[in-house]
XYZ file of C-alpha atoms in Angstrom:
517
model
C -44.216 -102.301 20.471
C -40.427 -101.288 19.221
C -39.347 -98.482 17.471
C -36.088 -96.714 16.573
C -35.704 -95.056 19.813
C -35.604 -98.337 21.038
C -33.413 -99.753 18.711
C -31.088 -96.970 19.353
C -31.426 -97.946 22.886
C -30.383 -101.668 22.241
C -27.559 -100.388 20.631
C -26.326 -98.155 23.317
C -26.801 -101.082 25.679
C -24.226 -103.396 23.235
C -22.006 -100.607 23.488
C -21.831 -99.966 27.168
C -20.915 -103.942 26.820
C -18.241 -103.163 24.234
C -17.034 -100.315 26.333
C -16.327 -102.344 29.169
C -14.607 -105.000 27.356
C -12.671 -102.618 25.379
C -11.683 -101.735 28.918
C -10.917 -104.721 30.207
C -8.955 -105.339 27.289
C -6.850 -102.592 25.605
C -6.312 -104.715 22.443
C -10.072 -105.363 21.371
C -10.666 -101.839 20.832
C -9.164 -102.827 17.192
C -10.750 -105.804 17.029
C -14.128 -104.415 17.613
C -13.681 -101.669 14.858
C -12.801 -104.064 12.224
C -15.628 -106.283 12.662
C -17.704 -102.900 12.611
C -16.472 -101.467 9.941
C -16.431 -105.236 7.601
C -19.764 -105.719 8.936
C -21.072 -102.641 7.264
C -19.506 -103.414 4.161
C -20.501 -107.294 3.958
C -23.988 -106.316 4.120
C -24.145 -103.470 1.126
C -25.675 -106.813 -1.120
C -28.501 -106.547 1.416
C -29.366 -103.456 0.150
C -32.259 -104.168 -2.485
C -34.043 -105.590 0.849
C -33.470 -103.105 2.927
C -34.689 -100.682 0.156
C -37.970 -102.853 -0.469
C -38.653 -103.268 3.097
C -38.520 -99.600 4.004
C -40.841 -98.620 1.269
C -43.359 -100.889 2.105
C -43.220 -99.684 5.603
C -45.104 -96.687 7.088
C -42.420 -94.458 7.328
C -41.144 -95.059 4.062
C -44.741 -94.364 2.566
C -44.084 -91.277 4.664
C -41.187 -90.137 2.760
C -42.664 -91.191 -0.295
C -45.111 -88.362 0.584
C -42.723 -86.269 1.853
C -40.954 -86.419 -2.032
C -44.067 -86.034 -3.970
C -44.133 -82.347 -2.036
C -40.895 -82.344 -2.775
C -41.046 -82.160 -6.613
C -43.047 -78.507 -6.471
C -39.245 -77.203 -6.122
C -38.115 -79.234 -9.308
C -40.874 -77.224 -11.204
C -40.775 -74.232 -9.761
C -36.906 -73.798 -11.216
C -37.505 -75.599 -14.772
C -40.342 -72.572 -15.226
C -38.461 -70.370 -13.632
C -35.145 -71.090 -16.372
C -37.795 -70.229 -18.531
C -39.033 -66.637 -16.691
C -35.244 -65.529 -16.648
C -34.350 -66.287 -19.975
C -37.052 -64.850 -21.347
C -37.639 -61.840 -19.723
C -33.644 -61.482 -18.969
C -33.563 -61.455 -23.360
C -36.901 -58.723 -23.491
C -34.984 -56.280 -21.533
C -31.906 -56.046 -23.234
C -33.614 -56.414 -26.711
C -35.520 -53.135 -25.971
C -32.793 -51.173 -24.571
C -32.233 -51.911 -20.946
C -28.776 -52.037 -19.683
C -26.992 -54.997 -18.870
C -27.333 -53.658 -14.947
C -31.032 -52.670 -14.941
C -31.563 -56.113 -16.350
C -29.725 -57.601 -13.174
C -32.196 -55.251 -11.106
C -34.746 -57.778 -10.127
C -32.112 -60.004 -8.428
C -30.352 -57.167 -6.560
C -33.731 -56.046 -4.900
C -35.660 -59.486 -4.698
C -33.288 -60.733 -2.272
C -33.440 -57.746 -0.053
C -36.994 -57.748 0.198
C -37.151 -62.156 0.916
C -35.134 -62.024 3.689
C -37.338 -59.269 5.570
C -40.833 -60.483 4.180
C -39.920 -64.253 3.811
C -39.003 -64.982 8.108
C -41.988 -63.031 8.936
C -44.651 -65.266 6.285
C -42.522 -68.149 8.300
C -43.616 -67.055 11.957
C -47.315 -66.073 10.948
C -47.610 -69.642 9.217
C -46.915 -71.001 13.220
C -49.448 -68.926 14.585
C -52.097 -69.511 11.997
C -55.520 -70.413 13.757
C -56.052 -74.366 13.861
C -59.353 -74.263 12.172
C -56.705 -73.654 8.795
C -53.831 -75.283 10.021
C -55.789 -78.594 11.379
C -58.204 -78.759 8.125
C -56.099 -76.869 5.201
C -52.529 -76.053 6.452
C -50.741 -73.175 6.926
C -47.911 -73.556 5.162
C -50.160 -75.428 2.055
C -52.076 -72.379 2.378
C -49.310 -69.892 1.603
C -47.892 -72.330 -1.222
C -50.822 -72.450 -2.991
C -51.439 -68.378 -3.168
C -47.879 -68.273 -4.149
C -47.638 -70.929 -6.850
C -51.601 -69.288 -8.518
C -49.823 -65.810 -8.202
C -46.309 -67.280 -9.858
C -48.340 -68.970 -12.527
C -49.904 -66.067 -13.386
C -47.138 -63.604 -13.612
C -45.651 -66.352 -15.773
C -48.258 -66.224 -17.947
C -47.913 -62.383 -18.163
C -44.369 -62.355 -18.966
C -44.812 -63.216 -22.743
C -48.073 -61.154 -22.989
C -46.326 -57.484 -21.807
C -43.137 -58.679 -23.681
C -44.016 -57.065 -27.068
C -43.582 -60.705 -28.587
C -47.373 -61.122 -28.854
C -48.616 -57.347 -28.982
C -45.619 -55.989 -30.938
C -47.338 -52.570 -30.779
C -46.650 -51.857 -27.215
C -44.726 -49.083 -25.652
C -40.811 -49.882 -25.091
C -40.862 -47.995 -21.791
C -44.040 -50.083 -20.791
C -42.085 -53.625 -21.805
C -39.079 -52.489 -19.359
C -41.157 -51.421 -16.447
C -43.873 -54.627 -17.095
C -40.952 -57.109 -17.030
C -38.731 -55.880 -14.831
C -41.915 -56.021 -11.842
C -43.041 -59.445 -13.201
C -38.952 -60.339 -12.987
C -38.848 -58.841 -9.567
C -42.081 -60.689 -8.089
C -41.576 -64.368 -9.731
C -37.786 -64.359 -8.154
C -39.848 -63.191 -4.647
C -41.969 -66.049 -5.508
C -39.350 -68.178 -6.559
C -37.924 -67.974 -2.931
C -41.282 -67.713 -1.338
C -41.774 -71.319 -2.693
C -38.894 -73.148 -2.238
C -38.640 -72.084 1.905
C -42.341 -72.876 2.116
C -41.751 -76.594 0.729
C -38.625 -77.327 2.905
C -41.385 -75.880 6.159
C -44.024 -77.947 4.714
C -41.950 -81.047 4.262
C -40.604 -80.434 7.711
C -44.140 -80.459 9.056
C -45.198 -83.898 7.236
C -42.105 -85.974 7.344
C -41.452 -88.315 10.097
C -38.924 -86.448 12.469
C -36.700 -89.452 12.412
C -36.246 -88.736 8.577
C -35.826 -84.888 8.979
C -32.119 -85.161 8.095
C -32.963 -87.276 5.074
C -35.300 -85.105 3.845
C -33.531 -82.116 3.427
C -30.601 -84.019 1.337
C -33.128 -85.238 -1.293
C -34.836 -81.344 -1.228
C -31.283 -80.646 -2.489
C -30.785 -83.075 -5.010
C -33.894 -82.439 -6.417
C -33.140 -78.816 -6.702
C -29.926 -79.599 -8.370
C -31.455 -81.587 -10.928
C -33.886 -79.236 -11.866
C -31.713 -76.070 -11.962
C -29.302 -78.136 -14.281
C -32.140 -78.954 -16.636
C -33.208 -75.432 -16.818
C -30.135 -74.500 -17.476
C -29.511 -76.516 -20.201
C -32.581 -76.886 -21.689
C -33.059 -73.377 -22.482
C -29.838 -73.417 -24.405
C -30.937 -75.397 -27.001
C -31.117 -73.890 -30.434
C -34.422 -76.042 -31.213
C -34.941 -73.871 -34.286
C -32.411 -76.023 -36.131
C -33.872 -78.774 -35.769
C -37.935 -78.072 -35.307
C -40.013 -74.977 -36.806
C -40.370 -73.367 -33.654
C -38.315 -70.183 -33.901
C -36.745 -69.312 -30.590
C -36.054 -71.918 -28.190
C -38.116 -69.891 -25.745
C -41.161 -70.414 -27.708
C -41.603 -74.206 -26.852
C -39.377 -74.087 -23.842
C -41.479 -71.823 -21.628
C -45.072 -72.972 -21.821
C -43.836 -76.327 -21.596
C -42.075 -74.905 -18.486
C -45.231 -73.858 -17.238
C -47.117 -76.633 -17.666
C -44.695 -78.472 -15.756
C -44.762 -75.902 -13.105
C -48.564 -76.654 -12.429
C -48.258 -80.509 -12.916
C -45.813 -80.305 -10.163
C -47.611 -78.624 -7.911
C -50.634 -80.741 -8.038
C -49.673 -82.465 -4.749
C -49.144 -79.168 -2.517
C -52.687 -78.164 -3.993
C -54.634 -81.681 -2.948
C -52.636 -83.378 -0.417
C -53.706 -82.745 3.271
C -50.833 -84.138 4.814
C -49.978 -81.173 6.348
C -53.159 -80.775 8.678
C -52.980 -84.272 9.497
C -49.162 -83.411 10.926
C -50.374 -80.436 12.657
C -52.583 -82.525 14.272
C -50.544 -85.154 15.419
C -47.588 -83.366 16.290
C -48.626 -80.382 17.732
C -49.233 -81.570 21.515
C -46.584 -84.651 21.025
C -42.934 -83.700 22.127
C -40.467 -84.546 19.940
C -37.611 -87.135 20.492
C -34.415 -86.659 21.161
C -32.876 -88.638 18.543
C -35.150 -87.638 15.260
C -32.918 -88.612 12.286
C -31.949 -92.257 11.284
C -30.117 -93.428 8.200
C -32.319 -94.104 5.358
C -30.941 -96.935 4.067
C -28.414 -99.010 6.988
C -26.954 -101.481 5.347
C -24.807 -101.175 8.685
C -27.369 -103.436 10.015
C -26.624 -107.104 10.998
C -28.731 -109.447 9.330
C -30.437 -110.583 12.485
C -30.615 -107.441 14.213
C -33.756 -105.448 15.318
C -33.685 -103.290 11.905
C -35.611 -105.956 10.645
C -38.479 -104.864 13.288
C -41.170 -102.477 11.489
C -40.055 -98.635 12.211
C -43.628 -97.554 12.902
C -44.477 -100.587 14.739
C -43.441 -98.551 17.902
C -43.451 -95.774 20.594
C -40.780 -92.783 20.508
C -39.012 -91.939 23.760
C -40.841 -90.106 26.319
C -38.399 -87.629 27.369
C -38.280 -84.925 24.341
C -37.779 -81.636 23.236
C -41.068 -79.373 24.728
C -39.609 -76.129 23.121
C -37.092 -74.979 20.259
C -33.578 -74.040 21.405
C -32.882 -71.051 19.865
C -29.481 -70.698 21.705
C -28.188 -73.636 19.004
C -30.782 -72.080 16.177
C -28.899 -69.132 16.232
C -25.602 -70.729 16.233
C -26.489 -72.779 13.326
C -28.205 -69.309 11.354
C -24.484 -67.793 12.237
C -22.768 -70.867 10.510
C -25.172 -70.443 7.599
C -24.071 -66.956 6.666
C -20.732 -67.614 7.141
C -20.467 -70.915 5.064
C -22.816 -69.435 2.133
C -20.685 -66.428 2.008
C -17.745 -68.905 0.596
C -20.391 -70.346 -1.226
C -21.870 -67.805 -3.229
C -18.740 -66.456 -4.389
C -18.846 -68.683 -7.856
C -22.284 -68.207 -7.979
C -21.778 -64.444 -8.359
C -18.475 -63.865 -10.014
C -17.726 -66.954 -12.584
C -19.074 -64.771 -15.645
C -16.397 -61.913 -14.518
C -13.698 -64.808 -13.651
C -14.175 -66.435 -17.064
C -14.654 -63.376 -19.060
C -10.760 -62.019 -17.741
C -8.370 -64.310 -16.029
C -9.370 -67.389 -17.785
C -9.883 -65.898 -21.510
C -7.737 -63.039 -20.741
C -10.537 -60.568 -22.273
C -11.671 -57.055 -21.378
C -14.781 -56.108 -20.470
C -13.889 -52.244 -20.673
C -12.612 -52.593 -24.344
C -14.359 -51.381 -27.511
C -16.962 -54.074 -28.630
C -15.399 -54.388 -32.103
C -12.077 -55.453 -29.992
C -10.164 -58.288 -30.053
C -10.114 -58.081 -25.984
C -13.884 -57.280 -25.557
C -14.947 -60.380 -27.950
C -12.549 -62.515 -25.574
C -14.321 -61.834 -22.728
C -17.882 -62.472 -24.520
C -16.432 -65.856 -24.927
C -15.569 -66.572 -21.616
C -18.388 -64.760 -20.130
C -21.374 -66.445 -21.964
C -19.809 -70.032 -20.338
C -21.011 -68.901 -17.308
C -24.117 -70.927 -17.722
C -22.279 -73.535 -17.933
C -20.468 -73.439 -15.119
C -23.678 -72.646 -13.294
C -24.808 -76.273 -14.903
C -21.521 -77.858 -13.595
C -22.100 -76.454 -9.900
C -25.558 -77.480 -9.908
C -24.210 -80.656 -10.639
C -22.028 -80.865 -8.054
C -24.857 -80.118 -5.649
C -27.019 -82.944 -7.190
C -24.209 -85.505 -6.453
C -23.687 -84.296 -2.911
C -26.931 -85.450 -2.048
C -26.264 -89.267 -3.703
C -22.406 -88.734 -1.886
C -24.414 -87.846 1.729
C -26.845 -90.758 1.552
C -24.564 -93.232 0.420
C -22.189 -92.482 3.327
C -25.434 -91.973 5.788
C -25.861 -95.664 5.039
C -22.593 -97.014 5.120
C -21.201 -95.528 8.018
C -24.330 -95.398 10.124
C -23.287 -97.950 12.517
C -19.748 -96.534 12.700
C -20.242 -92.682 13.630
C -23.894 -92.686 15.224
C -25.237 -89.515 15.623
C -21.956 -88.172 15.221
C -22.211 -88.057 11.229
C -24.400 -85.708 10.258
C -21.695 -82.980 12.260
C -18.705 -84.991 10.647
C -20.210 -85.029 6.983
C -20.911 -81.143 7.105
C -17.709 -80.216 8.159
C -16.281 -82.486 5.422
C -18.170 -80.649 2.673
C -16.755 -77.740 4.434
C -13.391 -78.725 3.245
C -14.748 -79.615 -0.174
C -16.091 -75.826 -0.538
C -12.496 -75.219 0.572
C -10.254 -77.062 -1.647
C -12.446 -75.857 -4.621
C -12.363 -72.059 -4.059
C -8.585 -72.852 -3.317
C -8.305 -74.584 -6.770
C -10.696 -71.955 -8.576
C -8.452 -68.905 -7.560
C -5.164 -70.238 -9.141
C -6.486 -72.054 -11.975
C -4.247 -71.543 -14.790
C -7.236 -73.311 -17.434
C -10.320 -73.959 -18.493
C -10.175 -77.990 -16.994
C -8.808 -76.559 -13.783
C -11.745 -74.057 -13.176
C -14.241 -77.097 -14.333
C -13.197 -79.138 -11.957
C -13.174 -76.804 -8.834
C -16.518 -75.925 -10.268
C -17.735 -79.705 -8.825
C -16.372 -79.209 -5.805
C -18.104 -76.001 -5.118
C -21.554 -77.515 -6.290
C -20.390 -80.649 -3.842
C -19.375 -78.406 -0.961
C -22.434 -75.617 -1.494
C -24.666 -78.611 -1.962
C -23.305 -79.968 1.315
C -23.455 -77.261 3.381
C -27.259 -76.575 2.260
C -27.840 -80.244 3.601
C -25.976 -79.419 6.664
C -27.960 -76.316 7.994
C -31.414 -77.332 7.074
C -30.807 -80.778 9.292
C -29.201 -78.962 12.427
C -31.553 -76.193 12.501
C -34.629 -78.995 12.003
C -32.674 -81.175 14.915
C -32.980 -78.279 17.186
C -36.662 -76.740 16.379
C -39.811 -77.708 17.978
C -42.809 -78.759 15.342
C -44.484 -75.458 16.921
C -41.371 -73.456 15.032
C -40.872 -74.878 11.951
C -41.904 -72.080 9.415
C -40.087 -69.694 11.274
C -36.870 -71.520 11.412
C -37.041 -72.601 8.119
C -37.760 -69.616 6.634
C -34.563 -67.924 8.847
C -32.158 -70.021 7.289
C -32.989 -69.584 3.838
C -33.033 -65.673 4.694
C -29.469 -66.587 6.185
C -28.337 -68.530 2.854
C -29.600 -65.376 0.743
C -28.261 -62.089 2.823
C -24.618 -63.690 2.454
C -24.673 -63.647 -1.477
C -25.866 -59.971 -1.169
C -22.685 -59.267 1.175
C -20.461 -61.210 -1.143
C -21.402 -58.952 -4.399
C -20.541 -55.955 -2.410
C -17.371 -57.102 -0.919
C -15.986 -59.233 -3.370
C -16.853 -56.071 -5.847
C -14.983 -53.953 -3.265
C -11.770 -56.846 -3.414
C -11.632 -56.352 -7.272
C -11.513 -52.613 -7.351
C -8.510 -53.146 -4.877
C -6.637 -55.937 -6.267
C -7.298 -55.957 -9.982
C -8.631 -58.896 -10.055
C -11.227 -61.505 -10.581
C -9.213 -64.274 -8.479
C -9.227 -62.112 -5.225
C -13.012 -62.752 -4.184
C -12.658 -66.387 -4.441
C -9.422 -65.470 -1.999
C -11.704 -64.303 0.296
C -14.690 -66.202 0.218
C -12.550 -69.090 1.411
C -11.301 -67.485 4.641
C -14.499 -67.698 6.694
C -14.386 -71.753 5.839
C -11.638 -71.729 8.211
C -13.714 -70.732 10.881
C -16.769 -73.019 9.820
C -14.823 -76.601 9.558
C -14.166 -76.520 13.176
C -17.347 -75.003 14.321
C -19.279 -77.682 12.047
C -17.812 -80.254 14.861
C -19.696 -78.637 17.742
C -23.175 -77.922 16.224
C-alpha cells in the first residue's frame, strides 16, 4: 500500500538524485528549476482532474466532512450581525451611552481568554465513554450553540420591541448580559469548531483546513455586515430591516449547526487517533497541479500507511513560540479593526468628535464614522480572498518550496499586513484608506491561516482543544492591548494615524521570525 508519506519519500529520493547532479554539474541547477517551475504551470489544465479525483477519494470525502463542520462558523456570525445590530440599536434607543453600549465587547474578551483555554484542556481530558461515543468537543458545541440560540431568541423579547411596557433600566441591564454572553458564545463556538475540525480532518489536510475555516468566516462576516444594512422597508412592508433580518439569522444559525449536532465524526477520530502517533509530515497541498502527469499523485491518498516514526507528544517549546508570534502579529492586526471608525471620523473627513452635535465638524465625523462598517466589510473581504490567494499558491508552488511554504506564505502575508498599515497611516483619501483596507483583511486573514497550521503541525491529537483554544485566546488578548495602547498613542500624538504607526512595528519582528517557525 502507498500513501503520501511515501510519495513524499519518492520525492526526496529524486532529489537526492538531482542534488548530486546539480553537483556534479554547477550549470543544471538552472536547468532543473525551469523545468520545475514550467512543469507546475503546464499542468494547471489538469486541474478539473485533479479536483474530481480528490473528491472522490477518501480523504477528500474527509474534508468534505471536515467543511460541513465548518459552516457552524458561517452561521454563527450571520446571527450574530443580527444580535449586535439589534441589541447594539436597543441600548442607545433607551438611553445607554455610546460606551456602555461597547461594554459587552470590552469584558467578553477578558473573560474568553481565561474561561475559553481552560473549556480547551478539560475537552482533552474528557472520559472516553463521551469522547469515544459523543465527543468532547461536539459536546461543548452543542451546549453552546442551544444556549446561543436561546439568548438570541431573548434578545427581541427583553428589548421592549415586543412588550413595549417594560422597564428602561430592565431593557439596558437584559441586553447588555444577553450582549455580553452571545459574544462569550460567539468565541466559545468558533475555537470549538477549529478543535473539532482539527480532531476529524485527516492530519495531512490540517494546514488546508484552517485556510478554508478562514474563508468561510470572511464570507459570512461580510454578509452580516452588509445584509443588515439594508433599508428593506423601502422596498418590502417589513419596517426595520432587523425585523426580517434577525429571525432569518437565526434560522440560519440552527440550519447550520445541524451537522455539529448529528455527525459523530468526532468519536470516530478520537478513536482512531488517539493511540496512533502522528506523522511527521501532516499537511499536503490540496490541489498539486505541481504533479507530473505520470507521477505517483495519481496513486489513491488513503490507499496507504503513514510513516512509522511520529510525533508521541506535543512540543510545546514551538507551541509557545508560535502563541508568542500570534500576539505579536494580531496586535498589528487588530489595529483597523479597532480604530477605523475614529480614523475615518477625523483624519479622513476632517470631523470632530468633541464638537457640538448641531456642528458642522461633529456631522463630519458622523459621516466618516458610520463607514466604518464598511470598511469592516472591505477587511473581511480581504480575509476571504487570502484564503483563495493561499490555496491557489499551495497548489502551484507545491512542488517548488516543499514543506518550506506554509513558513514562506505566512511571512509574506506578514508583509501584506505591513504595507497596508504603512499605506493606511498616510492616506491622504478615501481610495487610499480602501485599498490598504484589502491588504489588512489579506494580511490579518493570512496570519490567522498561519498560526492555526503551525500550532496544529506541532500538537499531538491528545492536545488539540487546548492548543486551539490558546491561540484564539492569543488572537483576542492582543486587540484588548491594542485599544489601550493605541488609545494611550492618540492622547499623546493627536492623532488617529499614530496607532496604525505602531501597530506596524512589531511586524518587523514577526516577518523574520515567520521563517523559523
Amino acid at each position: 500500500m502507498n500513501s503520501y508519506a511515501d510519495i513524499e519519500e519518492d520525492s526526496s529520493d529524486s532529489s537526492e538524485l538531482t542534488t548530486e547532479s546539480i553537483l556534479s554539474d554547477g550549470n543544471s541547477i538552472r536547468t532543473t528549476e525551469t523545468l520545475s517551475v514550467s512543469r507546475t504551470f503546464a499542468n494547471i489544465p489538469q486541474l478539473p482532474h485533479h479536483i474530481a479525483a480528490f473528491f472522490s477519494s477518501p480523504l477528500g470525502k474527509n474534508l468534505v466532512i471536515s467543511l460541513l463542520l465548518m459552516v457552524s462558523i458561517a452561521g454563527m456570525e450571520i446571527e450574530w450581525a443580527g444580535v449586535y445590530s439589534w441589541a447594539s440599536s436597543t441600548l442607545l434607543e433607551h438611553g445607554a451611552s455610546g460606551e456602555l453600549s461597547t461594554l459587552p465587547f470590552q469584558l467578553s474578551p477578558i473573560i474568553s481568554v481565561i474561561i475559553i483555554p481552560i473549556a480547551g484542556a478539560l475537552s482533552d481530558r474528557f472520559p472516553k465513554v463521551i469522547r469515544y461515543r459523543y465527543g468532547s468537543r461536539r459536546l461543548i458545541l452543542t451546549v453552546s450553540i442551544l444556549l446561543c440560540g436561546a439568548c438570541a431568541l431573548c434578545v427581541p423579547l427583553t428589548s421592549g420591541t415586543i412588550f413595549p411596557s417594560l422597564p428602561s433600566r430592565f431593557i439596558i441591564a437584559s441586553q447588555l448580559f444577553l450582549n455580553t454572553l452571545l459574544d462569550i458564545l460567539n468565541k466559545f463556538i468558533e475555537s470549538f469548531i477549529r478543535a473539532l475540525v482539527g480532531t476529524v480532518a485527516d492530519p495531512r489536510l490540517e494546514s488546508i483546513n484552517h485556510v478554508l475555516t478562514t474563508a468561510i468566516l470572511g464570507f459570512a462576516m461580510i454578509f452580516g455586515f452588509q445584509a443588515t444594512s439594508i433599508p428593506l422597508n423601502k422596498w418590502l412592508p417589513v419596517g426595520h430591516t432587523m425585523n426580517l433580518y434577525y429571525p432569518i439569522g437565526v434560522v440560519i444559525f440552527f440550519i447550520t449547526a445541524i451537522p455539529v449536532f448529528f455527525s459523530k465524526a468526532e468519536a470516530r477520530a478520537c478513536a482512531r487517533k488517539d493511540n496512533v502517533e502522528q506523522p511527521t509530515i501532516k499537511d499536503i497541498p490540496l490541489l498539486s497541479v505541481a504533479q507530473e502527469p505520470d507521477s505517483p499523485a495519481e496513486v489513491d491518498p488513503d490507499a496507504i500507511s503513514v510513516k512509522e516514526e511520529g510525533r508521541k507528544k506535543t512540543s510545546w517549546v514551538r507551541v509557545g513560540l508560535v502563541l508568542l508570534w500570534c500576539m505579536a502579529a494580531f496586535y498589528s492586526g487588530w489595529t483597523a479593526w479597532v480604530f477605523n471608525p475614529e480614523f475615518l471620523g477625523v483624519d479622513i473627513y476632517h470631523g470632530d468628535p468633541h464638537a457640538h452635535p448641531n456642528s458642522v465638524q461633529f456631522k463630519k465625523y458622523e459621516e466618516g464614522a458610520s463607514l466604518a462598517g464598511t470598511s469592516d466589510s472591505i477587511i473581511s473581504l480581504g480575509v476571504m480572498l487570502s484564503a483563495f490567494i493561499w490555496l491557489a499558491l499551495d497548489a502551484l508552488l507545491a512542488r517548488v518550496l516543499g514543506r518550506f511554504r506554509t513558513v514562506l506564505f505566512g511571512a509574506m502575508f506578514n508583509v501584506i499586513l505591513l504595507v497596508g498599515l504603512i499605506m493606511c497611516a498616510f492616506a491622504p483619501g478615501l481610495l487610499t484608506f480602501a485599498f490598504a483596507q484589502v491588504l489588512i483583511g489579506l494580511g490579518f486573514g493570512g496570519s490567522t491561516n498561519f498560526v492555526f497550521s503551525r500550532a496544529a503541525h506541532y500538537t499531538h491529537i491528545s492536545d488539540v482543544g487546548l492548543v486551539n483554544t490558546l491561540v484564539f485566546s492569543a488572537e483576542t488578548l492582543p486587540q484588548m492591548l491594542m485599544t489601550v495602547s493605541g488609545t494611550m498613542a492618540v492622547g499623546l500624538t493627536g492623532s488617529y494615524r499614530t496607532p496604525y504607526i505602531l501597530g506596524a512595528v512589531p511586524l518587523l519582528l514577526t516577518i523574520p521570525l515567520t521563517l523559523v517557525l
